[in-house]
């Protein structure tokens, strides 16, 4: 009885959950990371009580800011999550988004595009600088919350991981909502998105509907509601109770004394009433004033820049990295596409910072900037001649955020050097860069303006001072909101002249609770800018003459970007409304104010003024020398309190939502920036996997020969695999061993990847030894061994994230011998073959995993391979032959996935290979990949040729392998995959068995042949020779080389394995065959 229990336990372990990626089809595709520079060569680190921050190059100040911000917010976020971890959180700091995209960390999974979420891999987070420390802080807060939530859900030890993976199945809205709430409890951008979603789709008022389509937004809005009406501490209590009880609904009931369904009803009622109260208070968007631009799918418009005379409008559309710069004649409506660059990239965060654009004051030309690999390019366009002049900015510049003409030769821009955002003067003729500001504050949106005859620079900054004296980061991190400043700047064109200029600024706005951004000079005394003062980003004007700020718009959506012509008074602005990016045009009167409507959040802040503070009644101050009776003795050394240290006690009694900028400078931690440590190699083991599979490793082919010339499908085996990588995943080592369940063979492999630089390198070693039984009539009970030793070296050059070329050199040793059981088998010679190969591949892959085995997009591999068999033997004498046989293969495998019926996909595949040479390869058509039951068709003859290697050509269901064979094959597969339970339960809902169950209708067709034509006499399926003694008969049949099949299948996930069951009818020579079942393991085709 006890032995039976052990056997059951062992069987369960074999079928325990495993990595599904290990069960992919034989053809490997994959996306890429492209390193355009070598800045990642050396890394340093800072370490504090809770964090380790890694940085490279000249990002020391950025790393210092990151670790100070992380320690500042750490305790608060940990209290929200109510969880602790033993390890320090690792923060990888990148100069900008472009560098982050070049990192190898996380490869595909961590860098899928999730609407700007901080990227996480284990206890590592990846952050980048965009010139704004507020955004940096938001990234860090989200990262800390994600790491803690991940540790809470997965556990710190094996027991916790096992329990949590089974029981703690939290909905997506819960996790993403908590992370977003921790990053920023609420802000105008989340509110703007929520309003638009609820306004355009009534179904979204049902929380579950919104949670399915917009899980982060739904969760964030719900936690915001709970925080306001039940207190922020209740969120911590709900999370903590959910962790220990593993019951989300019960946690809401216990903490709030209300069911989750009731809280959701209150959520709906609250937002309905909130937005109903605002009806009619905002200006409606006049559809007739909408300016038509070429964004048929309403893709983002990142720049609108009218010419100074208002005659032309330059604008940029950015469709997930696919850039188009258009120039439109406002009067005639004619437009011209001047520049396009990039491609759609839905896997990485879109960089909306580029292109930047600035018009020359006379409207004769404009300059736009963009990134080309790792270079910042300035491209000047002459409107009259159409000529373009291109130049690259000097290398010290890491990123620019705005650009403006100073004159014909000089530009003013804001940008980053050494991880600090400053203002710069750029001489385009000499290509010399000079600092205007040199401090640690964030300087953005610089533009040249002439106010009351004084030329200067207007810009946005979060500096608390009104000067530009050099200042380096110490203990205070610039986290305040942005105000507008004006710096008189005229005539200084070299370093000495700039040093002589005054360093004092004119502060145009004083708003500690609002952000003012994107200033534009619209006439000689007025600046138009965007501000979130009302709770929406609206347009305001600052009059330099009377120091008055005038609100100019009152719309119910955030204005994303704006542009204005100085002479024509044309004003353009971009909003996201009704799920679309729209451009509006209006004649703007910069002196006529509108009455702005304030959101509830901003109303709370506006009430917090000195007049509204309720002072407690002042009482008489006790004088020194008064005595008190007490049964306690006086404590020693009482320090007297000075009157000037006594502050009045105030109470606001307001329900004010927290903002990230509400921070006291005294809370910032002190940090010793001199404690720098070099970051050496830190290899860690991870991904230790034990699984059961029969995948073909290294896309290997079998040697044609031995007792059974047909291919032996790899038997099911126990695979133990482990991998280790360095901290930045530039180097990766993976090794494994697989033993068949029959325990009559073994496989070992070892791979080492070096992806640190542009060209990725891989070294692979593989050894396989399998036993095969003789199926022939001679010595039917004998067994043979097939041994393979394979070494490979691969170089990969990525063009972009989707496409790459690869060169693979290989050295292969095959050995086939008989196991000796008698004299005949003892005398059987050992067959040895050695091959040297070179394979060139082009790989394209832009597929997106919508769900398990449901992909969208396309992927393809085209390859050209040459193999040379040689002989070098010094055991039985010396034998050397440079070429005993040569093989050339041309092949492809292309797949396309079309989404249909919302959750389903139509998957199509075409594969082919053409083998030539003195020892061509042999392909057996039929069967399925990773079949659990190994079968073979012995009835189809093989041509009498000298073959090199042999392989399977599948899938062709309805037949066993070898329904056709040849040195060439072509195959097409079509599948309609329908996850029918997702239409009933919803996406990603229900148990894994039902959630991933798919009904599949399929059709296959293929052929394999010899020579140039499938219909030639060279193919043995059509010719049979009969020896009649004196006469030899040659009988010719007609058997159509094309075979096909159709049928139905079922797919689902069981114990972590994706299993496939197909019921197929084969069609051969136009005759439908008896149906056949196929049972296999693996994803896709």
CSV table of C-alpha atoms in Angstrom, one decimal, residues 321-507:
chain,number,residue,atom,x,y,z
A,321,UNK,CA,6.4,54.4,-32.5
A,322,UNK,CA,5.4,54.8,-36.2
A,323,UNK,CA,6.0,58.5,-36.8
A,324,UNK,CA,4.5,60.7,-39.5
A,325,UNK,CA,5.3,64.4,-39.9
A,326,UNK,CA,2.7,66.2,-42.0
A,327,UNK,CA,2.6,69.8,-43.3
A,328,UNK,CA,-0.8,71.1,-44.1
A,329,UNK,CA,-2.0,74.3,-45.8
A,330,UNK,CA,-4.7,75.6,-43.5
A,331,UNK,CA,-6.5,77.5,-46.3
A,332,UNK,CA,-6.6,74.8,-49.1
A,333,UNK,CA,-6.5,71.7,-46.9
A,334,UNK,CA,-3.6,70.2,-49.0
A,335,UNK,CA,-0.9,68.5,-47.0
A,336,UNK,CA,2.3,66.7,-47.6
A,337,UNK,CA,4.0,63.9,-45.7
A,338,UNK,CA,7.5,65.3,-45.0
A,339,UNK,CA,9.0,62.6,-42.8
A,340,UNK,CA,8.2,59.1,-41.6
A,341,UNK,CA,10.1,56.8,-39.3
A,342,UNK,CA,9.8,53.7,-37.2
A,343,UNK,CA,7.2,51.0,-37.0
A,344,UNK,CA,4.4,49.9,-34.7
A,345,UNK,CA,5.8,48.5,-31.5
A,346,UNK,CA,3.0,47.3,-29.2
A,347,UNK,CA,5.5,45.5,-26.9
A,348,UNK,CA,7.4,48.4,-25.5
A,349,UNK,CA,6.3,51.8,-24.1
A,350,UNK,CA,5.8,54.4,-26.8
A,351,UNK,CA,8.1,57.4,-26.7
A,352,UNK,CA,5.9,60.4,-27.3
A,353,UNK,CA,8.8,62.8,-26.5
A,354,UNK,CA,10.0,62.8,-30.1
A,355,UNK,CA,9.8,64.3,-32.6
A,356,UNK,CA,10.1,67.9,-31.3
A,357,UNK,CA,9.4,70.8,-33.7
A,358,UNK,CA,10.1,74.6,-33.8
A,359,UNK,CA,9.4,77.3,-36.4
A,360,UNK,CA,11.7,80.0,-37.3
A,361,UNK,CA,10.3,83.4,-36.4
A,362,UNK,CA,9.7,84.4,-40.1
A,363,UNK,CA,8.0,81.1,-41.0
A,364,UNK,CA,10.5,80.3,-43.7
A,365,UNK,CA,11.7,77.1,-42.1
A,366,UNK,CA,11.3,74.8,-39.2
A,367,UNK,CA,13.5,72.3,-37.4
A,368,UNK,CA,12.4,68.9,-36.0
A,369,UNK,CA,14.3,66.5,-33.9
A,370,UNK,CA,14.1,62.7,-33.5
A,371,UNK,CA,16.1,59.7,-32.3
A,372,UNK,CA,18.0,57.6,-34.9
A,373,UNK,CA,19.3,54.6,-33.0
A,374,UNK,CA,21.1,56.3,-30.2
A,375,UNK,CA,21.7,59.7,-31.9
A,376,UNK,CA,19.6,62.8,-31.5
A,377,UNK,CA,19.1,64.3,-35.0
A,378,UNK,CA,18.2,67.9,-35.9
A,379,UNK,CA,16.6,68.2,-39.3
A,380,UNK,CA,15.9,71.5,-40.8
A,381,UNK,CA,13.2,71.9,-43.5
A,382,UNK,CA,13.1,74.9,-45.9
A,383,UNK,CA,9.4,75.6,-46.6
A,384,UNK,CA,10.1,77.3,-50.0
A,385,UNK,CA,12.6,74.9,-51.5
A,386,UNK,CA,11.8,71.7,-49.7
A,387,UNK,CA,15.4,71.2,-48.9
A,388,UNK,CA,16.3,69.3,-45.7
A,389,UNK,CA,19.6,69.6,-43.7
A,390,UNK,CA,20.4,67.0,-41.2
A,391,UNK,CA,22.9,67.0,-38.3
A,392,UNK,CA,23.4,65.0,-35.1
A,393,UNK,CA,23.7,66.6,-31.7
A,394,UNK,CA,26.9,66.2,-29.7
A,395,UNK,CA,27.1,62.9,-27.7
A,396,UNK,CA,27.0,64.4,-24.2
A,397,UNK,CA,23.3,65.2,-24.7
A,398,UNK,CA,21.3,62.3,-23.5
A,399,UNK,CA,17.8,63.6,-24.4
A,400,UNK,CA,16.2,66.9,-25.3
A,401,UNK,CA,12.6,67.8,-24.3
A,402,UNK,CA,12.0,71.1,-26.2
A,403,UNK,CA,13.6,73.1,-28.9
A,404,UNK,CA,13.3,76.7,-30.1
A,405,UNK,CA,15.1,79.1,-32.5
A,406,UNK,CA,17.2,81.9,-31.0
A,407,UNK,CA,18.3,83.1,-34.4
A,408,UNK,CA,19.5,81.6,-37.7
A,409,UNK,CA,22.4,79.9,-36.1
A,410,UNK,CA,21.5,79.2,-32.5
A,411,UNK,CA,18.9,77.1,-30.8
A,412,UNK,CA,17.7,77.0,-27.2
A,413,UNK,CA,16.6,73.7,-25.9
A,414,UNK,CA,16.0,71.9,-22.6
A,415,UNK,CA,17.6,68.5,-22.3
A,416,UNK,CA,19.5,66.1,-20.0
A,417,UNK,CA,23.2,65.6,-19.5
A,418,UNK,CA,24.4,63.4,-16.7
A,419,UNK,CA,20.8,62.6,-15.7
A,420,UNK,CA,20.0,66.3,-14.9
A,421,UNK,CA,17.6,68.4,-16.9
A,422,UNK,CA,18.9,71.9,-17.8
A,423,UNK,CA,18.7,74.6,-20.4
A,424,UNK,CA,21.2,74.8,-23.3
A,425,UNK,CA,22.4,77.0,-26.1
A,426,UNK,CA,23.4,75.2,-29.2
A,427,UNK,CA,25.5,76.6,-32.0
A,428,UNK,CA,24.4,74.6,-35.1
A,429,UNK,CA,27.3,75.9,-37.2
A,430,UNK,CA,30.2,74.9,-34.8
A,431,UNK,CA,28.1,72.2,-33.2
A,432,UNK,CA,29.0,73.6,-29.7
A,433,UNK,CA,26.8,73.1,-26.7
A,434,UNK,CA,26.8,75.6,-23.8
A,435,UNK,CA,24.9,75.3,-20.5
A,436,UNK,CA,22.5,78.1,-19.6
A,437,UNK,CA,21.4,76.5,-16.3
A,438,UNK,CA,23.5,74.0,-14.4
A,439,UNK,CA,21.6,72.7,-11.3
A,440,UNK,CA,19.6,69.7,-10.2
A,441,UNK,CA,16.1,71.2,-10.8
A,442,UNK,CA,13.9,70.1,-13.6
A,443,UNK,CA,13.9,72.6,-16.5
A,444,UNK,CA,11.4,71.9,-19.3
A,445,UNK,CA,9.5,73.4,-22.2
A,446,UNK,CA,12.0,76.1,-23.1
A,447,UNK,CA,11.0,78.6,-25.7
A,448,UNK,CA,12.3,81.9,-27.0
A,449,UNK,CA,10.0,84.8,-26.3
A,450,UNK,CA,10.2,88.6,-26.7
A,451,UNK,CA,8.2,90.3,-23.9
A,452,UNK,CA,7.9,94.1,-23.9
A,453,UNK,CA,10.9,94.3,-26.3
A,454,UNK,CA,13.1,92.1,-24.1
A,455,UNK,CA,14.2,88.8,-25.6
A,456,UNK,CA,14.6,85.9,-23.4
A,457,UNK,CA,13.7,82.3,-22.5
A,458,UNK,CA,10.4,81.3,-21.0
A,459,UNK,CA,10.4,77.8,-19.4
A,460,UNK,CA,8.8,75.6,-16.8
A,461,UNK,CA,10.7,74.5,-13.8
A,462,UNK,CA,10.2,73.1,-10.3
A,463,UNK,CA,13.0,75.2,-8.8
A,464,UNK,CA,12.2,76.9,-5.5
A,465,UNK,CA,14.7,79.7,-6.2
A,466,UNK,CA,14.6,82.6,-8.6
A,467,UNK,CA,18.1,82.4,-9.9
A,468,UNK,CA,20.2,80.0,-12.1
A,469,UNK,CA,23.4,79.9,-10.0
A,470,UNK,CA,25.1,76.5,-10.3
A,471,UNK,CA,23.7,74.0,-7.8
A,472,UNK,CA,24.3,70.3,-7.5
A,473,UNK,CA,22.1,67.7,-5.8
A,474,UNK,CA,22.6,67.4,-2.1
A,475,UNK,CA,19.9,66.1,0.3
A,476,UNK,CA,16.8,67.7,-1.4
A,477,UNK,CA,15.2,66.1,-4.4
A,478,UNK,CA,13.2,68.4,-6.8
A,479,UNK,CA,9.7,67.1,-6.4
A,480,UNK,CA,7.7,70.3,-6.4
A,481,UNK,CA,5.2,71.3,-9.0
A,482,UNK,CA,6.2,73.3,-12.1
A,483,UNK,CA,6.0,77.1,-12.3
A,484,UNK,CA,6.9,79.4,-15.3
A,485,UNK,CA,10.0,81.5,-15.4
A,486,UNK,CA,11.4,84.1,-17.7
A,487,UNK,CA,15.2,84.6,-18.2
A,488,UNK,CA,16.4,87.7,-20.1
A,489,UNK,CA,18.8,86.3,-22.7
A,490,UNK,CA,20.1,88.2,-25.7
A,491,UNK,CA,23.5,88.7,-27.3
A,492,UNK,CA,25.5,86.1,-25.3
A,493,UNK,CA,26.8,83.5,-27.8
A,494,UNK,CA,29.9,82.2,-26.1
A,495,UNK,CA,30.9,80.9,-22.7
A,496,UNK,CA,32.6,84.1,-21.5
A,497,UNK,CA,29.6,86.2,-22.5
A,498,UNK,CA,27.2,83.9,-20.8
A,499,UNK,CA,29.1,84.0,-17.5
A,500,UNK,CA,28.8,87.7,-17.5
A,501,UNK,CA,25.0,87.6,-17.8
A,502,UNK,CA,22.8,88.2,-14.7
A,503,UNK,CA,21.7,85.0,-13.1
A,504,UNK,CA,18.3,86.2,-11.8
A,505,UNK,CA,14.9,85.0,-13.1
A,506,UNK,CA,11.4,86.5,-13.3
A,507,UNK,CA,8.9,84.1,-11.8
